[in-house]
Coordinates of C-alpha atoms in Angstrom, one line a residue:
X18 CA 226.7 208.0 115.1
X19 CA 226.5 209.9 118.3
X20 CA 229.2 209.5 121.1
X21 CA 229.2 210.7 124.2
X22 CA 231.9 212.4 126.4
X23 CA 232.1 209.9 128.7
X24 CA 233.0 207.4 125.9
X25 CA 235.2 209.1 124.1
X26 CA 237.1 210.1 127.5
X27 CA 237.1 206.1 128.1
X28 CA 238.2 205.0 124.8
X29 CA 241.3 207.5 124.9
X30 CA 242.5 206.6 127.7
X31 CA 241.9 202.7 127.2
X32 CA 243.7 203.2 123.5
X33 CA 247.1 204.9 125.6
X34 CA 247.1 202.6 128.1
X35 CA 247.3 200.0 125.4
X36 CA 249.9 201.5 124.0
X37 CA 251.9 201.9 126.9
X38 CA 251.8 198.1 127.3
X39 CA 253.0 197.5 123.9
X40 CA 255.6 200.1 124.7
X41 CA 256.8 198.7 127.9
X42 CA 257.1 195.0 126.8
X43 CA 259.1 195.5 123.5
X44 CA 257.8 193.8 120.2
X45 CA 255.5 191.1 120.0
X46 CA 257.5 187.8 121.4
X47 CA 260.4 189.5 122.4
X48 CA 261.6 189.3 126.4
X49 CA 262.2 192.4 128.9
X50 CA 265.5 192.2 130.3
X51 CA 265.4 194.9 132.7
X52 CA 268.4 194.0 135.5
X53 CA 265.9 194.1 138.4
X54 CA 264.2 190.9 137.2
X55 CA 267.6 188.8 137.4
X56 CA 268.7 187.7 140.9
X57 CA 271.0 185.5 143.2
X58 CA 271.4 183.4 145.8
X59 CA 274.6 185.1 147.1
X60 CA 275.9 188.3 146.3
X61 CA 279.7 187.0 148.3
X62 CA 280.7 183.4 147.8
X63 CA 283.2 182.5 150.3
X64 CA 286.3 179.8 149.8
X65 CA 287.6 177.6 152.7
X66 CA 289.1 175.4 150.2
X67 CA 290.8 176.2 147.1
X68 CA 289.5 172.9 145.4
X69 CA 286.1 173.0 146.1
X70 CA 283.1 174.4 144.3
X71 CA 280.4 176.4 145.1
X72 CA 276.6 176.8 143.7
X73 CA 275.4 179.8 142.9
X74 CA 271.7 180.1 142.0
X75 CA 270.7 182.6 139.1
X76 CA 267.3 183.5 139.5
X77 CA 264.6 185.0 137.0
X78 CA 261.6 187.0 138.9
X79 CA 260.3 187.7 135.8
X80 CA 257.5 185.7 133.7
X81 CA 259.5 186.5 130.4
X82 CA 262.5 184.4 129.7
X83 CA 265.7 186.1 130.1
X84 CA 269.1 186.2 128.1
X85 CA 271.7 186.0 130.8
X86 CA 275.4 185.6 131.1
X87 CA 278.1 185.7 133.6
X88 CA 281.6 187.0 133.2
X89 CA 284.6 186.8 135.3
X90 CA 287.1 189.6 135.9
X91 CA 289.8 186.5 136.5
X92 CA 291.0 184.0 134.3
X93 CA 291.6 182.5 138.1
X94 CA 287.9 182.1 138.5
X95 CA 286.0 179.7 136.2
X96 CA 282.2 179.5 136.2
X97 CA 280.3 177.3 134.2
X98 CA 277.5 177.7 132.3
X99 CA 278.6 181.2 131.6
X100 CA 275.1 181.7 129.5
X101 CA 272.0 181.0 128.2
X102 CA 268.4 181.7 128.1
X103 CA 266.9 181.5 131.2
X104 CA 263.0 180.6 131.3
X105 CA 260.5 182.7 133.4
X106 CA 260.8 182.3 136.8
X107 CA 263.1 179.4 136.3
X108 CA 266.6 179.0 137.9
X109 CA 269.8 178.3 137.0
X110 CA 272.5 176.4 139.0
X111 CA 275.9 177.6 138.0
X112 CA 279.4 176.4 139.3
X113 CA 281.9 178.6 140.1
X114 CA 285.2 177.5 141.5
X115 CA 289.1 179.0 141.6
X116 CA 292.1 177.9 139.0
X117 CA 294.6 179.4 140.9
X118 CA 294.5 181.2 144.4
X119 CA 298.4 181.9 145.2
X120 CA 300.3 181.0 148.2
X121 CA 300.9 183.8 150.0
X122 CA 298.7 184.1 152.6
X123 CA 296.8 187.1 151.6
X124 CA 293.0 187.5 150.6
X125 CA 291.7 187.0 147.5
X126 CA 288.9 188.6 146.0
X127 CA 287.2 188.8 142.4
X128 CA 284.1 190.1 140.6
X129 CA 281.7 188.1 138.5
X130 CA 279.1 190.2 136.3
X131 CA 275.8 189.1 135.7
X132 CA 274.1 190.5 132.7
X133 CA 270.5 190.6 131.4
X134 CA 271.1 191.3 127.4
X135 CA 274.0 194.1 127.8
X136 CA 272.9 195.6 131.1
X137 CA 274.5 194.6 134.6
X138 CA 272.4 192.9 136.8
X139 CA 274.8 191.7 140.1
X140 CA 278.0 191.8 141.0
X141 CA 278.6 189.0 142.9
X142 CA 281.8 189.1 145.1
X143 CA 284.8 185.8 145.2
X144 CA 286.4 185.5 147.8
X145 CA 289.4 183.6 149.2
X146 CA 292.6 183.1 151.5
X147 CA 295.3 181.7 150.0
X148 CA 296.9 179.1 151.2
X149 CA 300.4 180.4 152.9
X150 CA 303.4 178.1 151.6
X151 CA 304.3 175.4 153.9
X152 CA 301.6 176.1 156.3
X153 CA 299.4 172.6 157.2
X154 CA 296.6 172.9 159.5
X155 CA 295.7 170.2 162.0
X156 CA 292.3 169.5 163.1
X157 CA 293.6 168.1 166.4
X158 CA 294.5 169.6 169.6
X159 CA 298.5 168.9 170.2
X160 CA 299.5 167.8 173.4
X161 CA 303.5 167.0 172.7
X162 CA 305.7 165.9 170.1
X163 CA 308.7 163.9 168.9
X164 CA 309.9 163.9 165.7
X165 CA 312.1 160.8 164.2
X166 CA 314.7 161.6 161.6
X167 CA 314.5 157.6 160.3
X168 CA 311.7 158.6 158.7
X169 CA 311.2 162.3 158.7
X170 CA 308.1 162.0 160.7
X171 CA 306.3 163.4 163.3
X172 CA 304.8 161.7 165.9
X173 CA 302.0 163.9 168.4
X174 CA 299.6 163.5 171.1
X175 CA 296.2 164.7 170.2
X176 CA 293.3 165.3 173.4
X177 CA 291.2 163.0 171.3
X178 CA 293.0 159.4 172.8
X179 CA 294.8 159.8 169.7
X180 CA 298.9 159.2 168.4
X181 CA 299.3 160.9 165.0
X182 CA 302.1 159.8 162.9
X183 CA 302.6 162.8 160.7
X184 CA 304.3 163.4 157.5
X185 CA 305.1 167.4 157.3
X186 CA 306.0 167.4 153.6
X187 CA 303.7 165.1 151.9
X188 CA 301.1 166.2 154.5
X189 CA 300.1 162.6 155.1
X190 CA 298.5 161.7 158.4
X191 CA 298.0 158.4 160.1
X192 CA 296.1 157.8 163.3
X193 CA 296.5 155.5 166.1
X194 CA 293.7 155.4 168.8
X195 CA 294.7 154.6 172.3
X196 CA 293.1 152.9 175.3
X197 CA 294.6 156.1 177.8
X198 CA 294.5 159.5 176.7
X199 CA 298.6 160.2 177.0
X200 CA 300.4 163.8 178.1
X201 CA 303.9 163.5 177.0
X202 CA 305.6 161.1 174.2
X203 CA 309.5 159.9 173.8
X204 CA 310.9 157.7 171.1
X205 CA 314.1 155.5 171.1
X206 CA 316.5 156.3 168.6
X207 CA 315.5 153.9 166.1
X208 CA 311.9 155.0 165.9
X209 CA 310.5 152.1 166.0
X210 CA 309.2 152.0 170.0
X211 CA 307.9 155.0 171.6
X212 CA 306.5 155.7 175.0
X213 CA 303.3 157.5 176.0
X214 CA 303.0 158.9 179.6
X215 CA 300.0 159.3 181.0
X216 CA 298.2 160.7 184.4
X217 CA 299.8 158.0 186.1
X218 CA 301.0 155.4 183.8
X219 CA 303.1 154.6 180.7
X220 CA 302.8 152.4 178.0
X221 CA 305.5 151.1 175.4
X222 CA 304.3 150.5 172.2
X223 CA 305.7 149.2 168.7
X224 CA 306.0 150.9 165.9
X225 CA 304.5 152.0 163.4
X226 CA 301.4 149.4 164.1
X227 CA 301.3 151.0 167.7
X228 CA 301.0 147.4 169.2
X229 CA 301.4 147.8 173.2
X230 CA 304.2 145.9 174.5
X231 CA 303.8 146.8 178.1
X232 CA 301.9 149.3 180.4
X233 CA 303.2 150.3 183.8
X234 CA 301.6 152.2 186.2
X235 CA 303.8 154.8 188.7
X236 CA 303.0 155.7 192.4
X237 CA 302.3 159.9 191.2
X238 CA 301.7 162.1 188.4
X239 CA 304.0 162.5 185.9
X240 CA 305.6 165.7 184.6
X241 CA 308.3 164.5 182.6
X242 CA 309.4 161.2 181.3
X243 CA 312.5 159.8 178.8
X244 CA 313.0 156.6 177.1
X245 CA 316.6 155.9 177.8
X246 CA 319.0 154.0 175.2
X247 CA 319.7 151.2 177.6
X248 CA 315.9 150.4 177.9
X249 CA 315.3 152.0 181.1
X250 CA 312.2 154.9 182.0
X251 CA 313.1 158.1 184.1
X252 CA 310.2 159.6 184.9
X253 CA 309.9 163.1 187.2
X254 CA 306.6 163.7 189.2
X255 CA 304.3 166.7 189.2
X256 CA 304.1 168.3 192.6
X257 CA 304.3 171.4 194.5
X258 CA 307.4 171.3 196.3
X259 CA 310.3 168.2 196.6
X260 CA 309.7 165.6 194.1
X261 CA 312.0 162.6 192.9
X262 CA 313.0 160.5 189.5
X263 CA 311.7 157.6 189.3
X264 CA 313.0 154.9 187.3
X265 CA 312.3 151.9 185.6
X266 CA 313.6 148.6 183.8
X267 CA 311.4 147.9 180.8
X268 CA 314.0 144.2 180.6
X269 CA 313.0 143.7 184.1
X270 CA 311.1 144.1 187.0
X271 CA 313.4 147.1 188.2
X272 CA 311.2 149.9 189.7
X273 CA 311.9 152.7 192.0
X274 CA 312.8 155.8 193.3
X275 CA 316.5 157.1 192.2
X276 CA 317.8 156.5 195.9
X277 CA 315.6 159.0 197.3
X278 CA 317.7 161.7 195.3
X279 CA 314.7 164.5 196.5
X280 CA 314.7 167.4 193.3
X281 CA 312.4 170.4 193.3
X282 CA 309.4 169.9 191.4
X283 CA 308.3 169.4 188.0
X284 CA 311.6 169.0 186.3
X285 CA 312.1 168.3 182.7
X286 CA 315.3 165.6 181.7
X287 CA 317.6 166.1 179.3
X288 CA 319.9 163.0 178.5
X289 CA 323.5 164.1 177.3
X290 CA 324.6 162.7 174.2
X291 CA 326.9 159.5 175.8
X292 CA 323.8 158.1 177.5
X293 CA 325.5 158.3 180.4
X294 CA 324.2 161.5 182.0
X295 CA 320.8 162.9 182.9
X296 CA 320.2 166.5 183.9
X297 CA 316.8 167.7 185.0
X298 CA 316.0 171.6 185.2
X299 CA 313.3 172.3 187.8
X300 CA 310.6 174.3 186.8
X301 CA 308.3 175.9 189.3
X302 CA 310.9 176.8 191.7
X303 CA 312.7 180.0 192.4
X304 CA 315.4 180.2 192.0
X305 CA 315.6 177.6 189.5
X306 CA 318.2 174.9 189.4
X307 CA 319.8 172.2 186.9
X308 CA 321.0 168.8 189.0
X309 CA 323.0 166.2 187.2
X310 CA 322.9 162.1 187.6
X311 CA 324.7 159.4 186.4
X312 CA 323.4 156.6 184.5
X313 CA 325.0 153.2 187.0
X314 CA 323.2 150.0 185.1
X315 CA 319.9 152.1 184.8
X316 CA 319.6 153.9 188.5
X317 CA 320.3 157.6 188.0
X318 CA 322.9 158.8 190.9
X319 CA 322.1 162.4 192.0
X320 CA 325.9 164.0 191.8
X321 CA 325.7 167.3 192.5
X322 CA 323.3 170.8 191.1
X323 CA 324.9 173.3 189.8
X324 CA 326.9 176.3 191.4
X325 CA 324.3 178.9 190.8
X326 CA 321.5 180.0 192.8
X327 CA 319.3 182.9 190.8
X328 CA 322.8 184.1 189.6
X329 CA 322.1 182.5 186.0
X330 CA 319.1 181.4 185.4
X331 CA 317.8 177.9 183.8
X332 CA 314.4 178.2 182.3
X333 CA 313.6 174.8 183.0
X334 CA 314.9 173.6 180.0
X335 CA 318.5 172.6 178.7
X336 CA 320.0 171.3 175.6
X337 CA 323.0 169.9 174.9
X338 CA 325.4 170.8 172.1
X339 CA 326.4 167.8 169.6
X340 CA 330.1 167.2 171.1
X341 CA 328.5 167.1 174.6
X342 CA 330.8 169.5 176.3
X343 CA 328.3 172.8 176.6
X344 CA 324.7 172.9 177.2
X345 CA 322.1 175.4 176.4
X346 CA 319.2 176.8 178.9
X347 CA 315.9 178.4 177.4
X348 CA 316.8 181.7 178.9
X349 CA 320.2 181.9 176.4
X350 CA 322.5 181.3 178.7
X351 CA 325.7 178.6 177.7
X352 CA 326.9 176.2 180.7
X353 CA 330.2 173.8 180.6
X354 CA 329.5 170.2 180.8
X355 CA 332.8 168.8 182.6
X356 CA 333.9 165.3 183.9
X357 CA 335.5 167.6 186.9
X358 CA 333.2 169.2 189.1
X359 CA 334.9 172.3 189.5
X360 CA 334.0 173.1 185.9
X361 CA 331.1 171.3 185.6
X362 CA 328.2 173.3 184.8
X363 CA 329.9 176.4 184.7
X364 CA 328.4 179.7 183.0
X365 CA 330.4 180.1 179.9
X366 CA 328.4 182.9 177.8
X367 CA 325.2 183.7 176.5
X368 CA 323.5 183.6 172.9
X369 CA 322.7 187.2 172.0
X370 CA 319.2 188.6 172.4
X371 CA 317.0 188.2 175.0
X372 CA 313.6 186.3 174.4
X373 CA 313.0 183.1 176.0
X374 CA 314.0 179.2 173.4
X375 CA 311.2 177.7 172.6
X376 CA 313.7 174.5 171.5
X377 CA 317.3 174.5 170.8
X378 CA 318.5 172.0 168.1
X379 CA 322.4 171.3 167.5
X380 CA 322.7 170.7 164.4
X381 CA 324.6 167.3 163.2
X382 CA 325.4 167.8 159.8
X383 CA 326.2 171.7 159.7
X384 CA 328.3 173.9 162.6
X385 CA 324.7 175.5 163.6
X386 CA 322.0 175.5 166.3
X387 CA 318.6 176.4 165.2
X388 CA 316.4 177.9 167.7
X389 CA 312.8 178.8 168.4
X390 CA 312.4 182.4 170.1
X391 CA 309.1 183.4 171.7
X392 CA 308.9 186.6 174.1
X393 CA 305.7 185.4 175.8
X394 CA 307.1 182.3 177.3
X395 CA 307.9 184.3 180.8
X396 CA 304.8 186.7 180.6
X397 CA 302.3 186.4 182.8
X398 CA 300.1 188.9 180.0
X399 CA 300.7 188.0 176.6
X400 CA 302.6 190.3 173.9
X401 CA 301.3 190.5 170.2
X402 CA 304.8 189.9 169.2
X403 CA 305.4 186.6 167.1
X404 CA 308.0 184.1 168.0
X405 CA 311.1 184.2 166.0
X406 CA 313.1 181.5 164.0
X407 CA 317.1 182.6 164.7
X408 CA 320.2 180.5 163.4
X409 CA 323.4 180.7 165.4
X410 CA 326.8 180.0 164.7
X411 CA 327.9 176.9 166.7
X412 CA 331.5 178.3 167.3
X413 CA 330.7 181.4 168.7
X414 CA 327.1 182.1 168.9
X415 CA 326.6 185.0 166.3
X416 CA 323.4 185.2 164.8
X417 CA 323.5 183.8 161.4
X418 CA 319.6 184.5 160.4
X419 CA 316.6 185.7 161.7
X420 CA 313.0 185.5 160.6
X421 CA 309.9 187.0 162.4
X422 CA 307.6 183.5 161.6
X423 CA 304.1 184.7 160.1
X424 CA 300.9 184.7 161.6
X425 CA 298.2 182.2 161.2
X426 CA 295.3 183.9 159.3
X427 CA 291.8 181.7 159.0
X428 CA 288.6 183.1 157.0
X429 CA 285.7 182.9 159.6
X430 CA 282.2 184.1 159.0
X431 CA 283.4 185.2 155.5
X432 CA 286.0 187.7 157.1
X433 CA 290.1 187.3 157.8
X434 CA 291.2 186.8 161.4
X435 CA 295.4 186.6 162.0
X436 CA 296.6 184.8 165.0
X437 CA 299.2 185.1 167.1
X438 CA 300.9 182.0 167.2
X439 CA 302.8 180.1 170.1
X440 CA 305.4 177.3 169.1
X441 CA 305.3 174.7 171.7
X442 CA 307.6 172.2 169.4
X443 CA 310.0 172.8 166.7
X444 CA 311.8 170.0 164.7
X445 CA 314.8 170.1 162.0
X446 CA 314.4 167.5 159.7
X447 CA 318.1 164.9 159.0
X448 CA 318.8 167.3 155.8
X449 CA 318.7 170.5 158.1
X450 CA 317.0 172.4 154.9
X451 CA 313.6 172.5 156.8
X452 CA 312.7 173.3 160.0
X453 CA 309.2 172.1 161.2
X454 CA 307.1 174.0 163.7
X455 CA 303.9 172.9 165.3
X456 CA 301.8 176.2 165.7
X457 CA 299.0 176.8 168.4
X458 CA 296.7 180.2 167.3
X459 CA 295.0 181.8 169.1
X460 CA 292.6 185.4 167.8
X461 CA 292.1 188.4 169.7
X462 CA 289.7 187.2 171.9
X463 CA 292.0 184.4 173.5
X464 CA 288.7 181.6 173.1
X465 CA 289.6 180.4 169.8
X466 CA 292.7 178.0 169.1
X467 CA 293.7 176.7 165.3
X468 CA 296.7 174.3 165.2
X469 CA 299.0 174.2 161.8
X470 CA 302.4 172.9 161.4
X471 CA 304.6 175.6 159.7
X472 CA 307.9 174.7 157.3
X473 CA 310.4 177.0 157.0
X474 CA 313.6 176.5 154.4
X475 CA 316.8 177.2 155.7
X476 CA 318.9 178.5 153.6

């Protein structure tokens, strides 16, 4: 038999290439699990929620079936299947989802290994943000807020026509939906009737049902307004310069201006504990001034403002102490509250520090006053410094405690951002053991807000 070069070239190299397949695929019947032919449909799986559970797709390229498993580096991470033989080009759906993610606030992140046979595949990253402890975020846009001790609730006025009665430790929310978007919200001492200001109108509703029992409508825009314990409205109007109270019999058909008693602009009332004094701190004036009234069957009487003029200033804002004989202003400063006028309203001292209250709360069952500090509520250009929660003595002012309140952090796009957070309202609950704060976030940018309500023990 005669062969030729050619053909013997041919046959050699058809015989090695042969071999190579042979060589390359493994025994007859047996799979090739090579790493590159095992893929997935995320390489980072990102948590919003620690109970939920997310897909991830395992994918075979090959046309081979595949031995695969997947391992986590956490017992806090739980996938399942964890294995099996995976047909050629098939896919498998596997669930992956956290056991336990912490409540501390921080990130959270894990590996899960995919293997073909003993080689690593991918690495697929898990990733989380705890949950911080006693932080509850709010979907809503919070517009102002009451809380009622009866109950330990929260009641708040979302943008969205909506009254939210809110339960801050068993993070239960209920929803009434009103006819009038509102502004501003006070609630009688019972809790069960609250009022709801709006543009130019108030309406007085039952609770919890949020039944309307009457709707009045007032001759300006209102700033401020106060349900009184003698069922009577005292309502202060938004303008630029001179403005009045107004006030109104919800028994009766009583309506009017408080005998023309002219007041700067945009003040905020404060009702002293006997129900038989208002005081309203202007706002948008300087300098700023505090007036007080007397309650005479409803009609507020204008008595006198106080003795200061820029010498201590008011904030726009007072509180009064639980015996009714001091009163606090936003700025820190302590005033006399006196049945004789030449003591009345008289600087007395001032709480130490110097940031700007938030809220000052007396508190009723212990000789304290829990306060709200923020730096940036007097800055035209906001500070990256966080408000502060700060416990004073009630005898003499010295600071008992002081905590620097946390930032709001919120996983966007897969990455942490912390906010700096405001504290428009602050609430101790009947036990004074918790203090309740109603957060507004805002990220570095200034264009994104995220609302929460933050508990803080006190100790």
């Amino acid at each position: 038999m005669n062969f030729s070069k050619t053909s013997f070239c041919a046959s050699f190299w058809c015989s090695l290439l042969f071999l190579g397949v042979i060589l390359a695929c493994g025994p007859m019947g047996e799979s090739l699990e090579g790493p590159d032919r095992l893929d997935v449909s995320h390489n980072v799986l990102v948590f919003e929620d620690p109970d939920e559970t997310k897909k991830l797709q395992i994918i075979n390229t090959s046309n081979y079936p595949v031995n695969w498993s997947l391992e986590s580096l956490s017992e806090d991470v739980l996938v399942s299947p964890f294995g099996g033989i995976l047909a050629a080009n098939g896919v498998q759906e596997v669930d992956v989802r956290w056991l336990s993610v912490g409540s501390d606030g921080a990130l959270r992140s894990e590996l899960l290994i995919l293997k073909s046979g003993n080689t690593v595949a991918r690495e697929i990253e898990v990733r989380i943000l705890a949950p911080q402890a006693g932080r509850w975020m709010l979907e809503d846009e919070i517009l102002d807020a009451v809380y009622d001790p009866n109950l330990n609730r929260i009641w708040a006025l979302a943008s969205n026509r909506r009254l939210l009665m809110m339960d801050p430790d068993g993070k239960n929310l209920q929803t009434i939906v009103l006819e009038i978007q509102g502004s501003k919200l006070s609630i009688d001492a019972t809790g069960n009737r609250i009022l709801v200001g709006h543009e130019s109108a108030f309406s007085y509703l039952e609770l919890p049902t949020g039944q309307l029992i009457q709707r009045k409508s007032v001759p300006f825009p209102i700033h401020d307004l106060l349900l009184g314990s003698n069922d009577w409205v005292y309502i202060t109007d938004s303008q630029q310069q001179h403005s009045h109270i107004y006030a109104v019999n919800l028994q009766g058909s009583e309506a009017d201006y408080a005998y023309n008693a002219r007041i700067y602009s945009n003040a905020n009332i404060s009702m002293h504990p006997s129900g038989e004094y208002l005081l309203l701190a202007s706002t948008s004036t300087m300098p700023d001034d505090v007036y007080k009234f007397k309650i005479e069957g409803g009609w507020p009487r204008l008595l006198y403002d106080s003795p200061y003029h820029g010498d201590h200033r008011f904030g726009g804002k007072v509180w009064f102490d639980r015996t009714g004989t001091r009163f606090f202003t936003r700025t820190g400063n302590v005033h006399q509250f006196s049945e004789e006028q030449v003591w009345d309203l008289r600087y007395v001292t001032k709480f130490p520090g110097s940031t700007p209250f938030v809220t000052v709360i007396p508190g009723k069952r212990k000789p304290l006053i829990y306060t709200v500090r923020d730096e940036n509520i007097d800055r035209m250009f906001l500070s990256n410094i966080q408000p502060s929660f700060t416990v004073f003595n009630a005898s003499d002012y010295r600071q008992e405690l002081n905590v620097t309140l946390p930032r709001q952090s919120r996983m966007v796009n897969g990455e942490v951002q912390y906010y700096h957070t405001e504290i428009p309202f602050a609430f101790v609950n009947s036990q004074e053991d918790k203090m309740y704060l109603i957060e507004k976030g805002r990220n570095q940018e200034n264009n994104r807000f995220s609302w929460s309500i933050l508990t803080v023990p006190i100790n």
